[in-house]
PDB file of C-alpha atoms in Angstrom:
ATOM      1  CA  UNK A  33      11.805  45.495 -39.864  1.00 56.00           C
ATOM      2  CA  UNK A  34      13.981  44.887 -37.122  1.00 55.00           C
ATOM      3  CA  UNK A  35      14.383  48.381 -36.739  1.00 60.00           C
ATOM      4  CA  UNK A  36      10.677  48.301 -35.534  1.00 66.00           C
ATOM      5  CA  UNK A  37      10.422  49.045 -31.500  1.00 62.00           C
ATOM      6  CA  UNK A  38       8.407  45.776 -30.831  1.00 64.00           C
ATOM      7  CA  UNK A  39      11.077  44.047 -32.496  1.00 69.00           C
ATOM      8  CA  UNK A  40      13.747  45.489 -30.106  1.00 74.00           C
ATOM      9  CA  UNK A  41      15.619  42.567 -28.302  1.00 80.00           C
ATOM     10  CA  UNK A  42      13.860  39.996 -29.854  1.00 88.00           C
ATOM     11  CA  UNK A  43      15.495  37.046 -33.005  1.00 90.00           C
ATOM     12  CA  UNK A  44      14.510  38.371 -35.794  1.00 90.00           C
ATOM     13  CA  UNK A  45      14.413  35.097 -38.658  1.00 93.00           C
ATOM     14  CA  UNK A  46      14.061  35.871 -42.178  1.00 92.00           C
ATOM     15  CA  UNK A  47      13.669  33.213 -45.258  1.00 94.00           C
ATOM     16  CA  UNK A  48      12.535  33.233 -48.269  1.00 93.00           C
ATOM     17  CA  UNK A  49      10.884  30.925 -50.740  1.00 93.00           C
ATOM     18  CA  UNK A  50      12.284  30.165 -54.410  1.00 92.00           C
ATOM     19  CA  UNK A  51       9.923  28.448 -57.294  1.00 90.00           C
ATOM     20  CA  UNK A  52      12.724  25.925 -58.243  1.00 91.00           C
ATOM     21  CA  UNK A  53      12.394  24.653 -54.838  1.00 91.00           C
ATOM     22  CA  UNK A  54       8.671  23.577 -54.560  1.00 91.00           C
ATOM     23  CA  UNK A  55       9.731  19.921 -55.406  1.00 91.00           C
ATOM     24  CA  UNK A  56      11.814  19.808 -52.624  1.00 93.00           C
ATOM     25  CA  UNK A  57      10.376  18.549 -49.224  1.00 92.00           C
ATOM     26  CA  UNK A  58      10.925  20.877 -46.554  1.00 94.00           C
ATOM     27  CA  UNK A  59      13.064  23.214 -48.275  1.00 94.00           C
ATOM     28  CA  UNK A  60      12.364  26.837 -46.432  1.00 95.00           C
ATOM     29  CA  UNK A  61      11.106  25.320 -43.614  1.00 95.00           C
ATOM     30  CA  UNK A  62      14.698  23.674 -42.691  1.00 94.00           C
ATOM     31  CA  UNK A  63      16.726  26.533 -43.891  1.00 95.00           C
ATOM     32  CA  UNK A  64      14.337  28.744 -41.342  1.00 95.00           C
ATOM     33  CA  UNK A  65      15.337  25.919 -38.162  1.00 95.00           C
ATOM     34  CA  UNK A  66      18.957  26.247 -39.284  1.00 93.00           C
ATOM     35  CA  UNK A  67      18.858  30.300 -39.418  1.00 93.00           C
ATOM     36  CA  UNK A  68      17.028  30.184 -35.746  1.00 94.00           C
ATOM     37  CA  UNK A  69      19.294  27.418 -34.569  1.00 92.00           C
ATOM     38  CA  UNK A  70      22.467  29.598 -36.291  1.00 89.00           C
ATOM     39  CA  UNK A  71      21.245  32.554 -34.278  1.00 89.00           C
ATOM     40  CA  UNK A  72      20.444  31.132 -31.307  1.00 89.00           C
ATOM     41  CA  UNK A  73      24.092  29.705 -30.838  1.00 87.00           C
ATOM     42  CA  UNK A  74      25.525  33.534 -31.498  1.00 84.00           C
ATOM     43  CA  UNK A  75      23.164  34.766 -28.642  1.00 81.00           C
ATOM     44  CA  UNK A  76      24.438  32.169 -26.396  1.00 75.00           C
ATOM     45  CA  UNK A  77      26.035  33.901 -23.099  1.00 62.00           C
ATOM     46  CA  UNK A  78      28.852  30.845 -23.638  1.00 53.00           C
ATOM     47  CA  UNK A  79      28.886  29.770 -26.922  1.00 57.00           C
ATOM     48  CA  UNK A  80      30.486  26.665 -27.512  1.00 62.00           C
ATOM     49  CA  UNK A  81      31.087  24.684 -30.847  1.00 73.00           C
ATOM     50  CA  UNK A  82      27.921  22.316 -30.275  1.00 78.00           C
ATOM     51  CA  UNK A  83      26.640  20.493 -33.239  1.00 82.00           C
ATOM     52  CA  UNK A  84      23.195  20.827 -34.371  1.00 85.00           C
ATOM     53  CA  UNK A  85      21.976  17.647 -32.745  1.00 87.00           C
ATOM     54  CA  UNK A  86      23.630  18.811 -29.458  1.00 87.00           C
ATOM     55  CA  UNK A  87      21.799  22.468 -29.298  1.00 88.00           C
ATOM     56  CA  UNK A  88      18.646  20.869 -30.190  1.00 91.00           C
ATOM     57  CA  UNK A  89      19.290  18.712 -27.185  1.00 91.00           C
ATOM     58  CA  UNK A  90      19.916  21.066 -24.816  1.00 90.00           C
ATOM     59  CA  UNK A  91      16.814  23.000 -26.053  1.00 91.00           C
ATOM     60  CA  UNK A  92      14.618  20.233 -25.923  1.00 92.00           C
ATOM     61  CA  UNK A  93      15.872  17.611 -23.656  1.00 93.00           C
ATOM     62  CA  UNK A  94      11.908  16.236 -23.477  1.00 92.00           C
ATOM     63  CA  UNK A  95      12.201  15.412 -27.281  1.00 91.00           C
ATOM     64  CA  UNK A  96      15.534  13.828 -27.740  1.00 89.00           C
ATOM     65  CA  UNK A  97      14.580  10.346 -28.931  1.00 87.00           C
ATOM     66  CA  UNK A  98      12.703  12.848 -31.891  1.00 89.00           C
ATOM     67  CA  UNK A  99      15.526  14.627 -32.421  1.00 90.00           C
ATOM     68  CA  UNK A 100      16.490  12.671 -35.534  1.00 89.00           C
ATOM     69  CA  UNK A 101      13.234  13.589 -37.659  1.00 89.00           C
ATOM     70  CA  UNK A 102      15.240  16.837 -37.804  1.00 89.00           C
ATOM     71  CA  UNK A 103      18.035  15.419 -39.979  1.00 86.00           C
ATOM     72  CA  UNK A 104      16.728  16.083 -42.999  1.00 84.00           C
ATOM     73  CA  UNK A 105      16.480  19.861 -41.892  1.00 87.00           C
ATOM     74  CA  UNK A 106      19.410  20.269 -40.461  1.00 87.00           C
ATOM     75  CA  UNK A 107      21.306  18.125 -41.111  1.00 82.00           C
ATOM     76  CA  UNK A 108      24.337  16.745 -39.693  1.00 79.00           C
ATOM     77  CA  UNK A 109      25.129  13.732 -37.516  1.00 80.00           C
ATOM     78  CA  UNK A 110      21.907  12.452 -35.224  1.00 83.00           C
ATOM     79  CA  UNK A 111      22.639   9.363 -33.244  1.00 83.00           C
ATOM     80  CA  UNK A 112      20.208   6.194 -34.588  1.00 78.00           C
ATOM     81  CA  UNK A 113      16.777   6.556 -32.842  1.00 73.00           C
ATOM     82  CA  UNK A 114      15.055   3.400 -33.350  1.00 75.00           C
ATOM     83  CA  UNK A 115      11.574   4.951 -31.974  1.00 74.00           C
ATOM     84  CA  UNK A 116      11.548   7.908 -34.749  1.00 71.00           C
ATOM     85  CA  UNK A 117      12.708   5.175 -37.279  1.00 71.00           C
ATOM     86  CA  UNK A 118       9.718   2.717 -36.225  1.00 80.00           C
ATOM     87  CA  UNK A 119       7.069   5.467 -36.993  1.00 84.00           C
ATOM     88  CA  UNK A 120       4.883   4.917 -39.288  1.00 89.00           C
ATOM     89  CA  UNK A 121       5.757   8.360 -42.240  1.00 89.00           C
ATOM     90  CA  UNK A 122       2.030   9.811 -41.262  1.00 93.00           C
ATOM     91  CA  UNK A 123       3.602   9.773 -37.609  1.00 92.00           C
ATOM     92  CA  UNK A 124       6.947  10.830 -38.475  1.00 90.00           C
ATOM     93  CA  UNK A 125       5.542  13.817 -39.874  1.00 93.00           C
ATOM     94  CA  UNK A 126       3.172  14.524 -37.186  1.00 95.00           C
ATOM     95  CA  UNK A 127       6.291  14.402 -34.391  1.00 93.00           C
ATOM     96  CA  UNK A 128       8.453  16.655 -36.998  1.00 94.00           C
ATOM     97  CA  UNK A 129       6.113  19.330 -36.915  1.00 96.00           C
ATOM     98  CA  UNK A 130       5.170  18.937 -32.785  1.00 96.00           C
ATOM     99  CA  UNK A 131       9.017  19.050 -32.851  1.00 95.00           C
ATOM    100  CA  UNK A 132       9.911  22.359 -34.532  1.00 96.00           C
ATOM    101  CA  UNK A 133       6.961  23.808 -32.722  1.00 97.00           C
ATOM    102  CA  UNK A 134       8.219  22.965 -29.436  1.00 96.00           C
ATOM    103  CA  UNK A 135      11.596  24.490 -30.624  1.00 96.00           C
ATOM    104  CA  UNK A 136       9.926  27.806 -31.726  1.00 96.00           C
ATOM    105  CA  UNK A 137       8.090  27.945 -28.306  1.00 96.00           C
ATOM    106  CA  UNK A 138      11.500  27.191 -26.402  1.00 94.00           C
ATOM    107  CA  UNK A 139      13.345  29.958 -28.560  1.00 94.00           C
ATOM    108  CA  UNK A 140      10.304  32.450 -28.147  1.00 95.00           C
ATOM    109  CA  UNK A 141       9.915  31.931 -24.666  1.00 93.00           C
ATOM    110  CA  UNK A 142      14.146  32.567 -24.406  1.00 90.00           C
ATOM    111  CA  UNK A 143      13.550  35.932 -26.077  1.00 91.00           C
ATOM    112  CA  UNK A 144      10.672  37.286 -28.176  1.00 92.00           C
ATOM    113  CA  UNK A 145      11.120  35.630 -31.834  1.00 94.00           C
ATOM    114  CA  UNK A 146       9.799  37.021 -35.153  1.00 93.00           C
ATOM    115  CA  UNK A 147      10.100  34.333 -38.110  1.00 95.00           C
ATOM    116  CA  UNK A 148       9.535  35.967 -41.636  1.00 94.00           C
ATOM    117  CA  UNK A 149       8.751  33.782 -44.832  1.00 96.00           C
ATOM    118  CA  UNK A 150       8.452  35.708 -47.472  1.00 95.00           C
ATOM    119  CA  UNK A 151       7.211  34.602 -51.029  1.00 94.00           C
ATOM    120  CA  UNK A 152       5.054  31.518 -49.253  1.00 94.00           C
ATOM    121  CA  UNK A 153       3.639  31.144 -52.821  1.00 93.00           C
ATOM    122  CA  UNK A 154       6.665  29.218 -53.745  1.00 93.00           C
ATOM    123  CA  UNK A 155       6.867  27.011 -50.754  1.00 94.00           C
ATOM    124  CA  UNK A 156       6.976  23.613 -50.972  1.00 94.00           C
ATOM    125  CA  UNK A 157       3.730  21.718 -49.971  1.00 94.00           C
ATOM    126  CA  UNK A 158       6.180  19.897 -46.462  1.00 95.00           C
ATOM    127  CA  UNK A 159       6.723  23.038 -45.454  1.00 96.00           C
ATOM    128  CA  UNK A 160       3.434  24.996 -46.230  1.00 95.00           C
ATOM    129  CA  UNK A 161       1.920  22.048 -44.129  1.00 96.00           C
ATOM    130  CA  UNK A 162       4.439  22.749 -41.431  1.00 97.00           C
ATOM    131  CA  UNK A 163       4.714  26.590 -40.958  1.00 96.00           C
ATOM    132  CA  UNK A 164       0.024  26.051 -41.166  1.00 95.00           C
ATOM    133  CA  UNK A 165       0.719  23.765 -37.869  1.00 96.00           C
ATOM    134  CA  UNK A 166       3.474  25.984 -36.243  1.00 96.00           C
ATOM    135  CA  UNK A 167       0.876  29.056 -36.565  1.00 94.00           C
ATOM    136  CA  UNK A 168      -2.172  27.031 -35.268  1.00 94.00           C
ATOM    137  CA  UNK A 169      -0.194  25.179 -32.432  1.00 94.00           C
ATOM    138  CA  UNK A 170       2.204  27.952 -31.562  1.00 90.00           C
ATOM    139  CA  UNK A 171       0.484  28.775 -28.101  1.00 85.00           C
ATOM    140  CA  UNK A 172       0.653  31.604 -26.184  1.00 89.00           C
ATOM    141  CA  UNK A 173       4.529  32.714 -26.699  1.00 93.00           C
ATOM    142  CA  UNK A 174       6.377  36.021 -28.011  1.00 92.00           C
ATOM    143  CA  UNK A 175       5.971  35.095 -31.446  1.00 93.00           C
ATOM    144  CA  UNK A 176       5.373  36.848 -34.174  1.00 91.00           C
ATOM    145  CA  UNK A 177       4.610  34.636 -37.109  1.00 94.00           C
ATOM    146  CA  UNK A 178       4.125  36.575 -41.087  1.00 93.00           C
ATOM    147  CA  UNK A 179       3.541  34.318 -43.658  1.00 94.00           C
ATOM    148  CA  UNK A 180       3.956  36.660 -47.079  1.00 93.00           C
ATOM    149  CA  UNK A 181       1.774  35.243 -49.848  1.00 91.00           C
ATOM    150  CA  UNK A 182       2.105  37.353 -53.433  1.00 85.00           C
ATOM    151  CA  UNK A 183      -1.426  35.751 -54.873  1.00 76.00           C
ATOM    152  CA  UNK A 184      -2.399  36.309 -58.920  1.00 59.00           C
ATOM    153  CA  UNK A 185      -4.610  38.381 -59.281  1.00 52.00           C
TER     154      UNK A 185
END
């Protein structure tokens, strides 16, 4: 696929889903913002040994009192935000998937970006909910979303 001349240049993301995960909230769609984060720190003209709360910063400075919704994605150490924590979980959710949108669209407009989830039939409802927002909100950006689906026939 990345062999593909549209695909030239551009971050190329792929993740799949497993069926032991669809219990666990979020499960491809944080390892697919760790991959993209993971990549774009290697394409980084200086990269530097930033944590994941500090990249997401830097990408995002307009969302950093968010940035902790993330945490359960990516993990790692988010300073306490007491506006994310006051949200009501409806609203959390809401701002978590505005959030990785807005970091698709950063990362996209950076360089074209192609994010690949394959076996979507195993996904896990958080993240079926989230990748169906990221394709209806992604905008007009280089992306180039595929969702792979095996249905039963």
């Amino acid at each position: 696929l990345q062999q593909l001349p549209e695909l030239q240049g551009a971050t190329v993301v792929l993740e799949g889903c497993h069926s032991f995960e669809q219990a666990s909230p979020y499960a491809v769609a944080g390892r697919l913002v760790e991959r993209l984060l993971r990549q774009l720190a290697e394409q980084d003209a200086q990269p530097a040994q930033r944590s994941a709360y500090e990249q997401l910063a830097a990408l995002l400075p307009a969302w950093e009192r968010f940035l902790p919704l993330l945490k359960p994605l990516v993990g790692g150490a988010f300073p306490p935000s007491g506006i994310s924590d006051g949200l009501a979980p409806a609203l959390q959710r809401e701002r978590l998937h505005e959030l990785v949108t807005a970091l698709v669209r950063a990362a996209a407009r950076a360089r074209p970006l192609a994010l690949i989830v394959d076996d979507l039939q195993w996904a896990d409802g958080s993240s079926r909910a989230l990748l169906e927002h990221l394709a209806r909100e992604a905008g007009h950006v280089p992306l180039l979303l595929v969702l792979a689906d095996r249905l039963a026939v």
